[in-house]
Amino acid sequence: MNPSEIVIWFIGAGLGTLLLGLLLKWVDRKVTARVQWRVGPPWYQPMVDIIKLMGKETLMPVTARGTGFLLAPVIALATMAVAATILWRSLWDPSSPFLGDLIVVIYLLAIPALMTMLGASASGSPHASVGASREMKLLLSYELPMFLAILVAVARSGWTFQLGGLVTAQAQTGPVVFSISGALAMLIAIICMQAKLGLVPFDVAEAECEIMSGVYVEYSGPALANWLMTRAMMLAVMPLLLVEVFWGGLYRQAWWGFLSFLGRYVLLVVLVVLIRNTNPRLRIDQTMKVFWFGLTPVAIVALVLALIGQAEGIAWL
Amino acid sequence: MSHKTIINIGPFHPLQEEAEFFQLHVDGETVIDVDVRLSYNHRGIEKLDESKTFDQVPFVVERVCGICSASHPLAYVQAVEEIAHVDVPERSLYLRTIVNELERLHSHLLWVGLAGHFLGYNTVFMWAWKYREPVMDVLETATGSRVNYANAKIGGSRRDISDEQLREIDKVVGELHRPLDMLTNAVLDDPVLHARLKGVGILSPEAAKAYGAVGPTARGSGVPIDVRRDDPYAAYDLVDWDVVTAPGCDVFGKAVVRLLECYEAIKIIKQCIKQIRPGEIDAKVESIPPGEGIGRVEAPRGETFHYVRSDGSNRPVRHKIRAPSYVNIPTFKASCIGQQIADVAITLAAVDPCYSCTERMCRVVDADTHVQVYQFADLVRLSQQKTDRMRRS
C-alpha cells in the first residue's frame, strides 16, 4: 500500500468515524430520552453542539499548565483517528497486511484515558485531580480483564495478533462468540467497553453530582469540543473492535453481510445505552472490586476453556 | 502518603439547585472534616410578615418554600388559631390533611427522583418525576395551583374541595400504588443500589437526637418522632396510620422511610375522603386577641415550627419560623466524616435539605479579626449612601 493511500484512509476513516460517532451519540441520547419518557434531540444535535463549542473561547484557569492542558485533547483525538483507521482498514480488507495489529490498537485505545489524566492534572482543579485519580484506578481495573478477554479470541483464532487474521480465522471456524469461552469473553469485553467509554455505572471520573464532571471540569470551547469528539469516536470504535474480534467482522461477499454487520454493530451500541440507563453509578472502590475480583477470574476461566477447546479440538468450548 | 485537599461543594454546584456551600476536607478520597456554610439567600420573610395583616401572612409564608407550601401556612395558621382559641370545623381539618398529605406524596417522589439523579441513575429521576405529575395535577385541580396552594386560612380552609374533586383525588392516589410498588421494589431489590446506599452516611440514633434531627432524617435512624402522632393537628388523630421508621441508620433507611411514607400518605388520604362529611369549612374569626401561640406541622422534611405573637392589632408583632432542614443540615457533621467523596453527595441529599426554608438570615464575620461586620446599622448606612449617590448623579 502506497503512502498516499494510507493518507486517504486516515482522513476518510478519521472523519467518517467522527461523523458516525456523533450520530451514535444521537442514538445514545435519543434512546435514553425514550427510556425516560422524553422526546430527545434531533439527529444533528451532537454535531451542532460541537460546532457551537468551536466558536467559543477556551478559558484557561490560572492554575493550569497550558501545554499539557491543551495538548492532551488533541493527542487523544489523533490517537482515536489512528485506531479508527487501523480498525476500518482491517475490517474492509482482512487479507492485506496493514500498519498495525491488535496490540497497537489496544495501546492506542488506552491513550485517551492517559491524556484525560494528563489534561485533568494539568488543569490544577481539585475536582479534576480527584477525577484523574479515579480515571487512573479505572484504567488499572478494566485493562487486565479486557486484555484477557481479547486473548480468548486470539487463542481461538490460532494465536494471530493481526486483526485481519482474526477476521479471516472467524470466517473459517465461525465467530468466537458462538462458544462458551467466546461468549464469556465477549460479555466481559462489553462491560469493559462500558468502563472505557466512561458511562454509567463506571462514569466515576466525571460523576456530575459528586465532582462536577471531574476530569473535564476546567475545559471549555474548542478544547472541550475536542474531548467530546474523542468520546464520540470512542463510542464508534469500541463496538467496532468487539464486532471484529469476537463477532466475525464484515462479510463482504453478499449484500446481507453489510446488513448483518450493521445489525450487530447497532445492537452493541444500544446495549451500551441500555446498561447506562438501568444502573446507578458505582463507587471507585466497588468498580475495582467488580473488575479485579469479579471479571478477571471469569476471564481467566474463559481463557482456560478456550485453551482446552483448542488443544482437544472441541469447537463449542 | 496522604494528600489533603479541600473539595468545595458549592456555593453553586450541580448537586442541588439552590445555593449551598459544603467544604469537604479530603484525604485522598476520604472525607476527614466537613464545613457547613449556609446563608446565601436572605429574604427577610419574618420581618416582612410584621408588615402584613394576619390574613395576608399565609400567602407570604407559603412562599418560604415551593415544596412545603402547604406545611408553612398551616403551621402559621395553627399558631394564630392557638392565640384566638378557634375551633376549626371538622371538614376543614380533613381538607387540610388531604392537601398536606398530597404535598408529602409529591415531595417524597421528588426526593426519590433527585436521589436517583445524584447516583447517576437518571432513569429513576425521570420516572419518579413522571409519576409525581398526576399528584401535582390533582393538587392544581383541588386548590387552583400546582405550587402555592393557598389552602389554609385562619379558622379553616380558603376553599372547599367538591365531591367530584375528592373522587378524582381518590382515583389518582389509588393509581399511584403501582408505580410506587415499582419504585420501592427497584430500591429494595437492586443489588447495585444496595451497594451504593447500605451502610452509607450512618447517622446513629444518638447522633440524630444530639443534633435534634427531625422527620425522615430521624426516622431513617430509627428515632420514631412525628408531630402528626406526637402532637396531633388537622385530622391525623381521626384516621388510622403508622409512623414509619427504618433501623439501618444509613441512606438506605432514609430512602425506605420516604418510600413507605408515600403508602401511608395514600392510606391517610383515602380514609379522609371516606370520612369527610359536608359542613362548614370556616370558623369566621373576627379578631386576634393579644397573646402568643405556636404551630407545629410535620412537613415532608420534618417538623416545621412557627411562633406568632399578637398585641391585639391586625398584624403579628413577631413571627418566627424554624424549618426542618435547619436542624437536619448540621447532622452532616456526624454522617459525612469518614465517608468517600462519592458517598457524600448522596449523604447530603438524604436529608433532602431545603435551603429556601433554612436560609432566611446571614451574618458576615471578618475572617482575620472575627469581628462581625455588615450589621443592621451598617446595611442601613450603606443603603443611605447609595441613595445619596443616586440623588447626586
XYZ file of C-alpha atoms in Angstrom:
710
model
C 0.000 0.000 0.000
C 1.492 3.337 -1.009
C 1.703 6.378 1.319
C -0.995 8.390 -0.475
C -3.430 5.528 0.007
C -2.602 5.491 3.712
C -3.263 9.222 3.965
C -6.606 8.832 2.176
C -7.578 6.000 4.518
C -6.522 8.022 7.546
C -8.547 11.107 6.572
C -11.535 9.099 5.397
C -11.675 6.775 8.402
C -10.949 9.600 10.846
C -13.667 11.931 9.568
C -16.076 9.070 8.898
C -15.664 7.713 12.421
C -16.146 11.190 13.846
C -19.433 11.659 11.973
C -20.527 8.124 12.805
C -19.617 8.690 16.455
C -21.650 11.890 16.619
C -24.562 10.070 15.014
C -24.230 7.266 17.575
C -24.118 9.916 20.298
C -27.522 10.958 18.980
C -28.696 7.319 19.107
C -27.499 7.310 22.725
C -29.353 10.496 23.572
C -32.497 9.524 21.697
C -32.748 6.022 23.199
C -32.027 7.484 26.654
C -34.763 10.056 26.120
C -37.285 7.409 25.049
C -36.427 5.221 28.042
C -37.015 8.249 30.274
C -40.274 9.315 28.593
C -38.703 12.340 26.999
C -38.698 13.383 23.363
C -34.956 13.662 22.790
C -32.925 15.858 20.434
C -32.949 15.923 16.595
C -30.313 13.784 14.833
C -27.930 16.667 14.159
C -27.824 17.885 17.786
C -24.398 16.428 18.770
C -22.839 17.955 15.626
C -24.411 21.339 16.324
C -23.077 21.130 19.888
C -19.551 20.628 18.552
C -19.855 23.473 16.028
C -21.139 25.787 18.746
C -18.290 24.880 21.118
C -15.800 25.505 18.316
C -16.904 29.134 18.200
C -16.482 29.647 21.932
C -13.493 30.837 23.876
C -11.195 28.331 25.586
C -10.798 29.543 29.139
C -7.557 28.666 30.870
C -7.543 28.506 34.657
C -4.649 30.460 36.169
C -3.532 27.280 37.920
C -3.317 25.303 34.664
C -0.133 24.250 32.883
C -1.057 25.361 29.360
C 0.892 22.892 27.233
C -0.356 19.720 28.844
C -3.823 21.143 29.336
C -4.331 21.988 25.652
C -2.201 19.250 24.082
C -3.973 16.383 25.870
C -7.302 16.578 23.974
C -5.544 16.986 20.616
C -3.364 13.904 21.140
C -6.390 11.934 22.353
C -8.336 12.843 19.220
C -5.406 11.999 16.957
C -4.894 8.554 18.535
C -8.561 7.786 18.113
C -8.283 8.662 14.429
C -5.314 6.290 14.041
C -7.094 3.493 15.905
C -10.188 4.025 13.765
C -8.101 3.861 10.560
C -6.482 0.560 11.553
C -9.810 -0.995 12.560
C -11.797 0.081 9.481
C -8.962 -0.898 7.146
C -8.622 -4.384 8.637
C -12.384 -4.765 8.597
C -12.628 -3.794 4.926
C -9.700 -5.886 3.713
C -8.634 -8.526 6.288
C -6.090 -10.131 3.974
C -3.905 -7.069 3.412
C -1.129 -6.525 5.941
C -1.595 -3.027 7.316
C 0.155 -0.680 9.717
C -0.789 -2.230 12.981
C -2.108 -5.233 14.776
C -4.322 -5.866 17.779
C -1.676 -4.876 20.328
C -1.195 -1.485 18.687
C -4.959 -0.923 18.775
C -5.161 -1.829 22.458
C -2.387 0.651 23.233
C -3.957 3.359 21.099
C -7.281 2.874 22.878
C -5.587 3.382 26.254
C -4.099 6.728 25.230
C -7.307 8.827 25.507
C -7.617 7.729 29.141
C -3.969 8.648 29.768
C -4.496 12.003 28.068
C -7.601 12.600 30.165
C -5.468 12.145 33.264
C -2.769 14.425 31.856
C -5.228 17.171 30.931
C -7.077 16.910 34.222
C -3.877 17.028 36.264
C -2.621 19.971 34.223
C -5.798 21.935 34.880
C -4.947 22.386 38.564
C -8.521 21.966 39.764
C -9.077 19.798 42.860
C -12.212 18.313 41.272
C -10.201 17.372 38.192
C -7.414 15.875 40.293
C -9.908 13.631 42.075
C -11.298 12.755 38.639
C -7.803 11.994 37.329
C -7.017 9.676 40.213
C -10.309 7.890 39.614
C -9.594 7.646 35.879
C -6.258 6.024 36.688
C -7.826 3.488 39.039
C -10.495 2.803 36.434
C -7.863 2.196 33.741
C -5.983 -0.174 36.052
C -9.237 -2.010 36.746
C -10.531 -2.712 33.263
C -7.341 -3.169 31.227
C -6.487 -6.615 32.626
C -9.872 -8.330 32.119
C -10.200 -6.583 28.741
C -6.854 -7.930 27.573
C -7.607 -11.428 28.887
C -10.952 -11.407 27.087
C -9.273 -10.419 23.818
C -6.668 -13.121 24.417
C -9.504 -15.681 24.361
C -10.368 -14.611 20.819
C -6.692 -14.655 19.885
C -6.252 -18.163 21.264
C -9.319 -19.412 19.423
C -8.047 -17.929 16.145
C -4.728 -19.723 16.201
C -2.679 -17.140 18.096
C -2.736 -14.436 15.472
C -2.425 -10.878 16.690
C -3.258 -9.470 13.274
C -6.757 -8.001 13.221
C -7.171 -9.232 9.658
C -6.041 -12.666 10.758
C -8.694 -12.742 13.489
C -11.442 -11.895 10.998
C -10.190 -14.458 8.479
C -9.951 -17.169 11.123
C -13.505 -16.455 12.261
C -14.725 -16.639 8.662
C -13.476 -20.240 8.601
C -14.382 -21.512 12.088
C -17.355 -19.283 12.908
C -17.471 -16.235 15.203
C -15.666 -16.528 18.528
C -18.807 -15.561 20.429
C -20.577 -18.824 19.418
C -18.659 -20.826 22.012
C -18.711 -20.930 25.785
C -15.334 -19.258 26.254
C -16.033 -16.767 23.479
C -19.427 -15.806 24.918
C -17.909 -15.287 28.380
C -15.081 -13.240 26.893
C -17.478 -11.062 24.901
C -19.618 -10.443 27.987
C -16.535 -9.267 29.874
C -15.437 -7.161 26.918
C -18.866 -5.457 26.814
C -18.590 -4.485 30.490
C -15.012 -3.284 29.965
C -16.224 -1.298 26.959
C -18.739 0.444 29.227
C -15.898 1.424 31.558
C -13.666 2.517 28.688
C -16.441 4.737 27.370
C -16.809 6.223 30.852
C -20.553 5.620 31.013
C -22.770 4.739 33.990
C -22.182 2.617 36.094
C -18.499 3.436 35.549
C -18.621 7.215 34.979
C -16.737 7.786 38.241
C -14.154 10.075 36.646
C -16.847 12.545 35.614
C -19.574 11.997 38.231
C -21.550 15.170 37.653
C -23.169 15.410 41.072
C -20.055 14.499 43.042
C -17.112 16.238 41.390
C -18.831 18.319 38.679
C -17.746 16.333 35.602
C -14.337 15.847 37.284
C -11.678 15.447 34.627
C -13.384 17.809 32.176
C -14.430 20.466 34.695
C -11.998 23.151 33.525
C -12.390 22.546 29.801
C -14.395 24.866 27.590
C -14.725 25.904 23.960
C -12.729 24.052 21.261
C -10.743 22.061 23.845
C -13.967 20.676 25.305
C -15.254 20.048 21.775
C -12.080 18.045 21.211
C -12.863 15.852 24.208
C -16.468 15.402 23.106
C -15.281 14.354 19.643
C -12.794 11.921 21.190
C -15.598 10.434 23.289
C -17.873 10.216 20.238
C -15.173 8.434 18.214
C -14.581 6.083 21.130
C -18.304 5.239 21.044
C -17.939 4.374 17.369
C -14.650 2.483 17.666
C -15.244 0.246 20.706
C -18.249 -1.676 19.286
C -16.298 -1.983 16.031
C -13.389 -3.615 17.868
C -15.751 -6.031 19.605
C -17.521 -6.982 16.368
C -14.154 -7.612 14.688
C -12.540 -9.552 17.499
C -15.486 -11.585 18.769
C -18.296 -11.433 16.257
C -16.957 -12.185 12.814
C -16.303 -8.734 11.347
C -17.716 -7.829 7.948
C -18.754 -10.434 5.364
C -18.320 -8.677 2.024
C -19.317 -11.424 -0.375
C -23.082 -10.785 -0.184
C -25.383 -7.793 0.417
C -26.691 -9.215 3.661
C -23.152 -9.199 5.029
C -23.314 -5.422 5.352
C -26.785 -5.576 6.891
C -25.754 -8.198 9.423
C -22.648 -6.169 10.336
C -24.781 -3.059 10.817
C -27.240 -5.037 12.939
C -24.547 -6.397 15.262
C -22.874 -3.013 15.489
C -26.050 -1.088 16.383
C -27.074 -3.841 18.799
C -23.851 -3.344 20.753
C -24.360 0.428 20.834
C -27.938 0.100 22.055
C -26.746 -2.382 24.690
C -24.272 0.230 25.949
C -27.058 2.804 26.140
C -29.412 0.444 27.983
C -26.759 -0.524 30.549
C -26.126 3.136 31.193
C -29.809 3.814 31.759
C -30.600 0.958 34.097
C -27.829 1.355 36.674
C -26.692 3.846 39.268
C -23.050 4.904 39.406
C -20.704 2.618 41.338
C -18.088 3.936 43.715
C -14.488 3.666 42.514
C -13.572 1.014 45.112
C -16.655 -1.015 44.143
C -15.693 -0.644 40.477
C -12.217 -2.004 41.159
C -13.671 -4.951 43.081
C -16.020 -5.752 40.194
C -13.188 -5.831 37.670
C -10.442 -7.458 39.697
C -12.347 -9.964 41.798
C -15.383 -10.440 39.564
C -14.428 -10.200 35.915
C -10.722 -11.106 35.941
C -11.271 -14.634 37.376
C -14.087 -15.203 34.876
C -11.788 -14.053 32.082
C -9.115 -16.489 33.243
C -11.666 -19.314 33.287
C -12.738 -18.351 29.754
C -9.101 -18.373 28.618
C -8.506 -21.816 30.144
C -11.669 -23.118 28.474
C -10.518 -21.707 25.150
C -7.089 -23.350 25.522
C -8.647 -26.701 26.399
C -11.022 -26.323 23.460
C -8.138 -25.638 21.089
C -5.978 -28.460 22.462
C -8.746 -31.074 22.389
C -10.360 -29.760 19.202
C -13.738 -29.068 20.873
C -15.237 -26.234 18.824
C -18.066 -25.288 21.201
C -15.871 -24.877 24.296
C 1.378 9.068 51.943
C -1.528 11.364 52.495
C -2.673 14.131 50.260
C -5.056 16.633 51.815
C -7.212 18.814 49.621
C -10.355 20.850 50.011
C -13.237 19.925 47.752
C -15.889 22.602 47.535
C -19.465 21.558 47.125
C -20.988 24.910 46.335
C -21.760 27.772 46.567
C -23.144 26.736 43.199
C -22.909 23.062 42.405
C -24.910 20.661 40.269
C -25.705 18.633 43.397
C -28.507 20.944 44.475
C -30.428 23.572 42.643
C -30.028 26.128 45.406
C -27.012 27.970 46.779
C -25.302 25.814 49.391
C -21.704 25.504 50.465
C -20.023 22.486 51.995
C -16.259 22.412 52.221
C -15.020 18.867 52.334
C -11.571 18.404 53.788
C -10.394 15.370 51.909
C -7.548 12.934 52.415
C -7.322 11.049 49.107
C -10.962 10.120 48.618
C -11.875 10.059 52.315
C -13.612 12.997 53.954
C -11.917 13.937 57.219
C -13.903 17.058 58.009
C -16.841 18.957 56.642
C -17.509 22.660 56.986
C -21.171 23.551 56.568
C -21.722 27.125 55.451
C -25.235 28.353 54.942
C -26.984 31.619 54.251
C -26.581 32.672 50.686
C -30.176 33.642 50.339
C -31.571 36.133 52.812
C -35.124 37.199 52.105
C -36.302 38.715 55.374
C -39.633 36.887 55.405
C -40.108 37.079 59.180
C -39.656 40.850 59.112
C -41.915 41.139 56.083
C -44.686 39.327 57.944
C -44.760 42.035 60.596
C -45.960 44.486 57.957
C -48.766 42.190 56.765
C -52.160 41.576 58.317
C -52.832 38.182 59.916
C -54.832 37.102 56.857
C -52.104 38.102 54.415
C -49.267 36.240 56.137
C -50.257 32.736 54.897
C -49.694 33.920 51.331
C -46.207 35.105 52.285
C -45.149 32.031 54.260
C -46.267 29.602 51.591
C -43.543 31.252 49.525
C -40.923 30.339 52.117
C -40.522 27.110 50.191
C -42.037 25.920 46.950
C -42.314 22.334 48.164
C -43.589 22.790 51.725
C -46.093 25.373 50.544
C -48.903 23.652 52.456
C -46.952 22.990 55.667
C -45.686 26.507 56.382
C -49.079 28.265 56.096
C -50.712 25.508 58.142
C -48.156 25.872 60.933
C -48.644 29.636 60.938
C -52.415 29.337 60.874
C -52.344 26.884 63.787
C -50.187 29.294 65.782
C -52.678 32.114 65.226
C -55.608 29.814 65.979
C -53.933 28.983 69.274
C -53.863 32.690 70.162
C -57.500 33.188 69.202
C -58.727 29.836 70.638
C -60.550 28.898 67.445
C -62.433 25.641 66.966
C -61.769 24.712 63.369
C -64.704 22.942 61.631
C -64.147 19.226 61.125
C -64.498 19.342 57.327
C -61.712 21.882 57.172
C -59.476 19.647 59.305
C -59.933 16.872 56.763
C -59.302 19.232 53.854
C -56.055 20.390 55.456
C -54.970 16.791 55.999
C -55.687 15.844 52.382
C -53.701 18.769 50.943
C -50.801 18.239 53.347
C -50.564 14.545 52.561
C -50.694 15.235 48.816
C -47.819 17.618 49.426
C -45.905 14.868 51.236
C -46.538 12.478 48.329
C -45.168 14.853 45.718
C -42.251 15.903 47.908
C -41.145 12.328 48.614
C -41.443 11.377 44.945
C -39.371 14.439 44.120
C -36.702 13.243 46.546
C -36.644 9.712 45.110
C -36.035 11.209 41.681
C -33.306 13.538 42.897
C -31.605 10.737 44.827
C -31.525 8.731 41.606
C -30.011 11.678 39.785
C -27.313 12.103 42.434
C -26.360 8.455 41.972
C -26.173 8.891 38.207
C -29.406 6.895 37.814
C -31.254 9.382 35.637
C -33.911 6.900 34.582
C -35.221 6.757 38.158
C -35.068 10.574 38.204
C -37.298 10.896 35.152
C -39.660 8.077 36.116
C -40.246 9.306 39.675
C -40.960 12.806 38.398
C -43.346 11.436 35.785
C -45.355 9.684 38.489
C -45.242 12.853 40.597
C -47.014 14.773 37.847
C -50.567 13.400 38.498
C -50.207 14.403 42.168
C -49.292 17.941 41.110
C -52.212 17.979 38.676
C -54.680 16.844 41.293
C -53.353 19.492 43.701
C -53.931 22.067 40.995
C -57.481 20.864 40.378
C -58.304 20.878 44.072
C -56.608 24.110 45.179
C -56.116 26.087 41.980
C -52.318 25.960 41.844
C -49.522 23.451 41.351
C -47.190 25.077 43.831
C -48.750 27.713 46.087
C -51.980 26.144 47.257
C -53.277 28.985 49.463
C -55.310 26.310 51.203
C -55.099 27.047 54.932
C -56.761 30.138 56.340
C -57.130 31.307 59.923
C -60.214 29.492 61.171
C -60.490 26.958 58.396
C -59.799 26.451 54.729
C -59.892 29.029 51.994
C -61.853 26.913 49.528
C -63.811 23.697 49.602
C -62.940 20.591 47.621
C -66.031 19.301 45.808
C -67.146 15.649 45.961
C -66.198 15.265 42.333
C -62.691 16.550 43.022
C -62.418 14.268 46.063
C -63.305 11.294 43.856
C -60.631 12.417 41.394
C -58.043 12.636 44.203
C -59.095 9.182 45.392
C -58.642 7.784 41.888
C -55.241 9.418 41.312
C -53.695 8.334 44.611
C -55.129 4.839 44.098
C -53.414 4.639 40.726
C -50.151 5.689 42.348
C -49.877 2.308 44.092
C -48.466 0.503 41.064
C -45.623 2.936 40.217
C -44.834 3.169 43.931
C -44.567 -0.621 44.109
C -42.224 -0.489 41.145
C -40.013 2.224 42.643
C -39.968 0.557 46.054
C -39.032 -2.799 44.563
C -36.381 -1.125 42.419
C -34.786 0.244 45.584
C -35.263 -2.808 47.786
C -34.117 -5.397 45.225
C -31.449 -3.691 43.114
C -28.034 -5.027 44.226
C -26.186 -2.045 42.752
C -28.405 0.393 44.665
C -27.835 -1.660 47.822
C -24.107 -1.341 47.259
C -24.407 2.429 46.957
C -26.897 3.070 49.792
C -26.419 0.475 52.544
C -24.004 1.377 55.304
C -23.512 4.815 53.759
C -23.897 8.048 55.720
C -24.576 6.382 59.061
C -26.372 8.690 61.476
C -26.711 6.844 64.771
C -29.914 7.337 66.789
C -27.813 9.040 69.492
C -26.306 11.476 66.969
C -29.733 12.098 65.430
C -31.065 13.046 68.880
C -27.990 15.081 69.765
C -28.243 17.171 66.616
C -32.020 17.392 67.002
C -32.756 15.791 63.642
C -36.419 15.642 62.649
C -38.631 13.991 60.057
C -37.433 11.205 57.749
C -33.819 12.014 58.699
C -34.535 10.982 62.303
C -36.985 8.205 61.397
C -34.413 6.729 58.999
C -32.151 6.444 62.037
C -34.802 4.573 63.960
C -35.968 7.554 66.056
C -39.774 7.445 65.945
C -40.645 11.141 66.105
C -43.527 12.530 64.108
C -45.533 15.632 65.011
C -48.598 14.122 63.353
C -48.647 11.493 66.112
C -46.869 13.268 68.977
C -48.886 16.492 68.824
C -51.813 15.705 66.508
C -53.219 18.509 64.390
C -55.707 18.641 61.496
C -57.385 15.215 61.195
C -54.399 12.987 61.905
C -55.887 11.658 65.145
C -59.121 10.773 63.326
C -57.536 8.390 60.839
C -55.514 5.224 61.198
C -51.858 5.346 60.117
C -48.378 4.331 61.289
C -45.132 6.173 61.908
C -42.602 4.610 59.553
C -39.091 4.036 60.851
C -36.159 2.103 59.454
C -33.427 0.501 61.527
C -30.370 0.883 59.247
C -29.461 4.483 60.215
C -27.984 4.789 56.691
C -29.099 6.448 53.472
C -30.910 3.253 52.507
C -33.030 3.580 55.670
C -33.948 7.141 54.793
C -34.931 6.090 51.281
C -37.080 3.255 52.647
C -38.770 5.605 55.141
C -39.685 8.049 52.390
C -40.995 5.366 50.053
C -43.095 3.697 52.764
C -44.397 7.079 53.934
C -45.855 7.517 50.461
C -48.025 4.446 51.123
C -49.059 5.893 54.499
C -49.936 9.179 52.788
C -52.162 7.344 50.329
C -53.774 5.474 53.231
C -54.443 8.746 55.084
C -55.864 10.498 52.013
C -58.174 7.584 51.200
C -59.508 7.456 54.786
C -60.017 11.233 54.826
C -62.012 11.088 51.611
C -64.138 8.285 53.052
C -64.742 10.003 56.401
C -65.198 13.616 55.311
C -68.751 14.946 55.880
C -70.420 18.021 54.359
C -70.330 21.093 56.559
C -68.764 24.463 57.272
C -65.137 24.988 56.291
C -64.512 28.330 58.001
C -64.958 29.360 61.670
C -65.032 33.042 60.600
C -62.508 34.527 63.019
C -63.221 38.213 63.702
C -60.140 39.416 65.569
C -56.926 38.121 67.088
C -56.519 38.908 70.808
C -53.101 39.725 72.318
C -51.043 36.649 73.126
C -48.605 34.196 71.655
C -49.014 30.842 70.007
C -47.059 28.102 68.311
C -47.885 25.878 65.375
C -46.151 22.599 64.610
C -46.631 20.717 61.366
C -44.895 17.602 60.109
C -43.647 18.873 56.750
C -42.242 16.291 54.302
C -38.732 17.034 55.649
C -39.711 17.061 59.325
C -41.217 19.330 61.911
C -41.705 22.934 60.854
C -42.276 25.271 63.769
C -43.947 28.683 63.732
C -44.191 31.123 66.617
C -46.519 34.106 66.403
C -47.057 36.961 68.890
C -50.002 39.312 68.705
C -50.545 42.630 70.501
C -54.222 42.802 69.628
C -53.702 44.761 66.405
C -54.338 43.267 62.980
C -50.682 42.365 62.397
C -48.343 39.907 64.093
C -45.681 41.755 66.087
C -43.298 38.787 65.878
C -43.254 35.754 63.647
C -40.511 33.155 63.966
C -40.069 30.215 61.594
C -37.877 27.197 62.192
C -37.759 24.941 59.152
C -36.789 21.248 59.382
C -33.700 21.495 57.168
C -32.240 23.987 59.615
C -31.828 21.240 62.201
C -31.204 18.430 59.723
C -28.304 20.007 57.837
C -25.907 20.035 60.852
C -26.191 16.216 61.035
C -23.714 16.164 58.124
C -21.028 16.671 60.748
C -21.967 13.250 62.097
C -22.818 11.422 58.880
C -20.236 12.635 56.326
C -16.919 12.345 58.150
C -15.129 9.128 57.223
C -17.122 8.726 54.017
C -15.811 8.558 50.471
C -16.400 11.688 48.345
C -18.664 9.609 46.142
C -20.903 8.852 49.122
C -21.035 12.400 50.401
C -23.247 13.555 47.538
C -25.984 11.076 48.394
C -25.486 11.523 52.143
C -26.029 15.256 51.802
C -29.051 14.584 49.642
C -30.507 12.011 52.057
C -31.584 14.795 54.394
C -33.493 16.330 51.464
C -32.145 19.716 52.514
C -34.306 22.679 51.627
C -32.272 25.857 51.545
C -35.107 28.219 50.803
C -36.671 27.107 54.105
C -33.445 27.280 56.035
C -31.673 30.378 54.890
C -33.531 33.434 55.873
C -30.730 35.295 57.620
C -26.970 35.615 57.429
C -24.094 37.036 59.432
C -20.819 38.255 57.956
C -17.687 37.792 60.057
C -14.275 39.153 59.161
C -12.047 36.110 58.673
C -8.968 37.743 60.232
C -10.372 39.641 63.193
C -13.507 37.521 63.815
C -15.465 40.733 64.221
C -18.982 40.762 62.907
C -19.284 43.208 60.027
C -22.255 44.416 57.998
C -24.676 44.554 60.885
C -28.118 46.049 60.528
C -26.881 49.627 61.131
C -24.074 49.133 58.580
C -26.514 47.921 55.959
C -28.808 50.882 56.615
C -25.821 53.228 56.273
C -24.720 51.568 53.019
C -28.236 51.835 51.681
C -28.472 55.526 52.596
C -25.084 56.207 50.999
C -26.281 54.556 47.807
C -29.449 56.638 47.796
C -27.336 59.744 48.303
C -25.103 58.785 45.371
C -28.125 58.212 43.168
C -29.635 61.557 44.107
C -26.409 63.405 43.418
C -25.811 61.908 39.998
